[in-house]
Short mmCIF file of C-alpha atoms in Angstrom, two decimals:
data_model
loop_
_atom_site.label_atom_id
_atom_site.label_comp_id
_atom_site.label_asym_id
_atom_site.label_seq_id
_atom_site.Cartn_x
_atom_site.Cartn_y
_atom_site.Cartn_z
CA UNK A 204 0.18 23.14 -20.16
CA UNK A 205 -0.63 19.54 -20.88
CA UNK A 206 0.42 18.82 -17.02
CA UNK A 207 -2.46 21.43 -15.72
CA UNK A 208 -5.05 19.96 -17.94
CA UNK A 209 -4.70 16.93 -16.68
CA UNK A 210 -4.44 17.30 -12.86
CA UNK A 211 -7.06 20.72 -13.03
CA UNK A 212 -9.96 18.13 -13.29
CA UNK A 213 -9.29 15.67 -10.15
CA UNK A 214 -8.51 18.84 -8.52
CA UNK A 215 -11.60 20.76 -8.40
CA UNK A 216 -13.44 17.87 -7.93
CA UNK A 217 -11.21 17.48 -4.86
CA UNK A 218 -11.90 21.21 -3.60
CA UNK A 219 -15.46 21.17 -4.45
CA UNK A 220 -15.90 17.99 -2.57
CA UNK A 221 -13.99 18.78 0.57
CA UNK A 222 -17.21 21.10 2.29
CA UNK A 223 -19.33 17.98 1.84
CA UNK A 224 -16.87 15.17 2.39
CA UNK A 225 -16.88 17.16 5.67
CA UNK A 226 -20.58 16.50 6.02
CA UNK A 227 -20.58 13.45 5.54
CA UNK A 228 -17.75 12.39 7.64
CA UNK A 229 -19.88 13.10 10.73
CA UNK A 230 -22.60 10.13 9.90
CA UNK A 231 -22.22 7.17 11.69
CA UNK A 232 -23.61 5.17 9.06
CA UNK A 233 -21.00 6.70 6.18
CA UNK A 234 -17.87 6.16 8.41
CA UNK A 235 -19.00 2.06 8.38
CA UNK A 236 -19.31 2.19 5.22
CA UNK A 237 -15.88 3.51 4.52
CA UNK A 238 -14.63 0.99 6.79
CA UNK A 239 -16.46 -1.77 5.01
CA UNK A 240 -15.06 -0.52 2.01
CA UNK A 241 -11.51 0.03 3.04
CA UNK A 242 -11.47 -3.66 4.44
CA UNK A 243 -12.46 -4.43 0.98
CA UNK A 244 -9.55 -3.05 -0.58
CA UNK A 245 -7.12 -4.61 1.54
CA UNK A 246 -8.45 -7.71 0.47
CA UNK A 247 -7.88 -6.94 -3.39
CA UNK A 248 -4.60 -5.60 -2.60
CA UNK A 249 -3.97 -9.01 -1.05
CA UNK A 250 -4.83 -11.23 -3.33
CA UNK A 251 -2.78 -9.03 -5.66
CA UNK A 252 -0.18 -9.38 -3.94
CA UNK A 253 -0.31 -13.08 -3.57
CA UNK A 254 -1.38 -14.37 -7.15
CA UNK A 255 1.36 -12.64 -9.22
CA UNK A 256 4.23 -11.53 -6.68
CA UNK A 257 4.50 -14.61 -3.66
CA UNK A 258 3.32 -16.95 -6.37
CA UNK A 259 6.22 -15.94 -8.97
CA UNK A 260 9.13 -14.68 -6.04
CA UNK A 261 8.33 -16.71 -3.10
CA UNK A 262 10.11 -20.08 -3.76
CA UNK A 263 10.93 -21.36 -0.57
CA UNK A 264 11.56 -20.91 3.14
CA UNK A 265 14.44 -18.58 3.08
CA UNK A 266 12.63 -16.62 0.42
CA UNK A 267 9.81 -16.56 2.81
CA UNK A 268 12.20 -15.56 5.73
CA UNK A 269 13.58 -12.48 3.20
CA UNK A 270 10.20 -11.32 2.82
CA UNK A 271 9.20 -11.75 6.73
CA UNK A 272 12.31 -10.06 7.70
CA UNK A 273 11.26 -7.19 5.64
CA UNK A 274 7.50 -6.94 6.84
CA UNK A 275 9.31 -7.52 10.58
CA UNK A 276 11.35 -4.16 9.31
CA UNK A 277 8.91 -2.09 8.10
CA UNK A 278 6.54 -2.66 10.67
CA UNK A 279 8.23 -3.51 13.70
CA UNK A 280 10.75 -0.98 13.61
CA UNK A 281 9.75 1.50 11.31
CA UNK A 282 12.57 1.11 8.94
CA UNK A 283 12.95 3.28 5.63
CA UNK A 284 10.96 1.43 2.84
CA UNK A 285 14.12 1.97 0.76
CA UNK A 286 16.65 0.64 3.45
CA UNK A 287 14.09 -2.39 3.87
CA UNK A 288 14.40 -3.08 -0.11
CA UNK A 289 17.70 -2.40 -0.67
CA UNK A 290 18.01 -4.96 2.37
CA UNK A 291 15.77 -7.44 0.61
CA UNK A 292 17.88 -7.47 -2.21
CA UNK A 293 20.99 -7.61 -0.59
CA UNK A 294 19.61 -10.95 1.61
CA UNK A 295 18.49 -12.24 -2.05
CA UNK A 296 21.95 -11.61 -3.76
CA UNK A 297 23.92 -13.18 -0.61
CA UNK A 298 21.58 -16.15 -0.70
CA UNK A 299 22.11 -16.40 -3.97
CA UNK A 300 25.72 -16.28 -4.20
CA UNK A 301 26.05 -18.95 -1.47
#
């Protein structure tokens, strides 16, 4: 019951708001907004991603490599996230180990 109450809220706002997300979705001046803002959130996600992860985990070039091989994965070739982190770690354990 506790697990209805708490998703019941963000879901009717969700249905109620679909008929005039639909609306709104047609302006011209909306849509660049929603790009302006979704270029905005890339950048926090960056810089989130920089300060306390590359910062902390990114020690040197084959660290670097690790993590470029898995961006090369994911984007490149489409890999499974799961199969590109399991690879990570398995490229972090071998270059450990040796």
């Amino acid at each position: 019951m506790a697990v209805v109450f708490i998703f019941l809220p963000g879901l009717l706002i969700a249905v109620a708001g679909a008929s005039l997300w639909s609306r709104l979705a047609r302006r011209e001046n909306v849509r660049a907004s929603l790009a302006g803002i979704n270029a905005a959130v890339v950048g926090i996600l960056g810089a989130a991603l920089y300060n306390p992860v590359w910062v902390s985990a990114v020690r040197g070039g084959a660290d670097a490599a690790i993590a470029l091989i898995g961006l090369a994965l994911l984007e490149r070739w489409k890999a499974p996230p799961v199969a590109v982190v399991v690879a990570c770690v398995a490229l972090s354990l071998a270059r450990a180990l040796f």
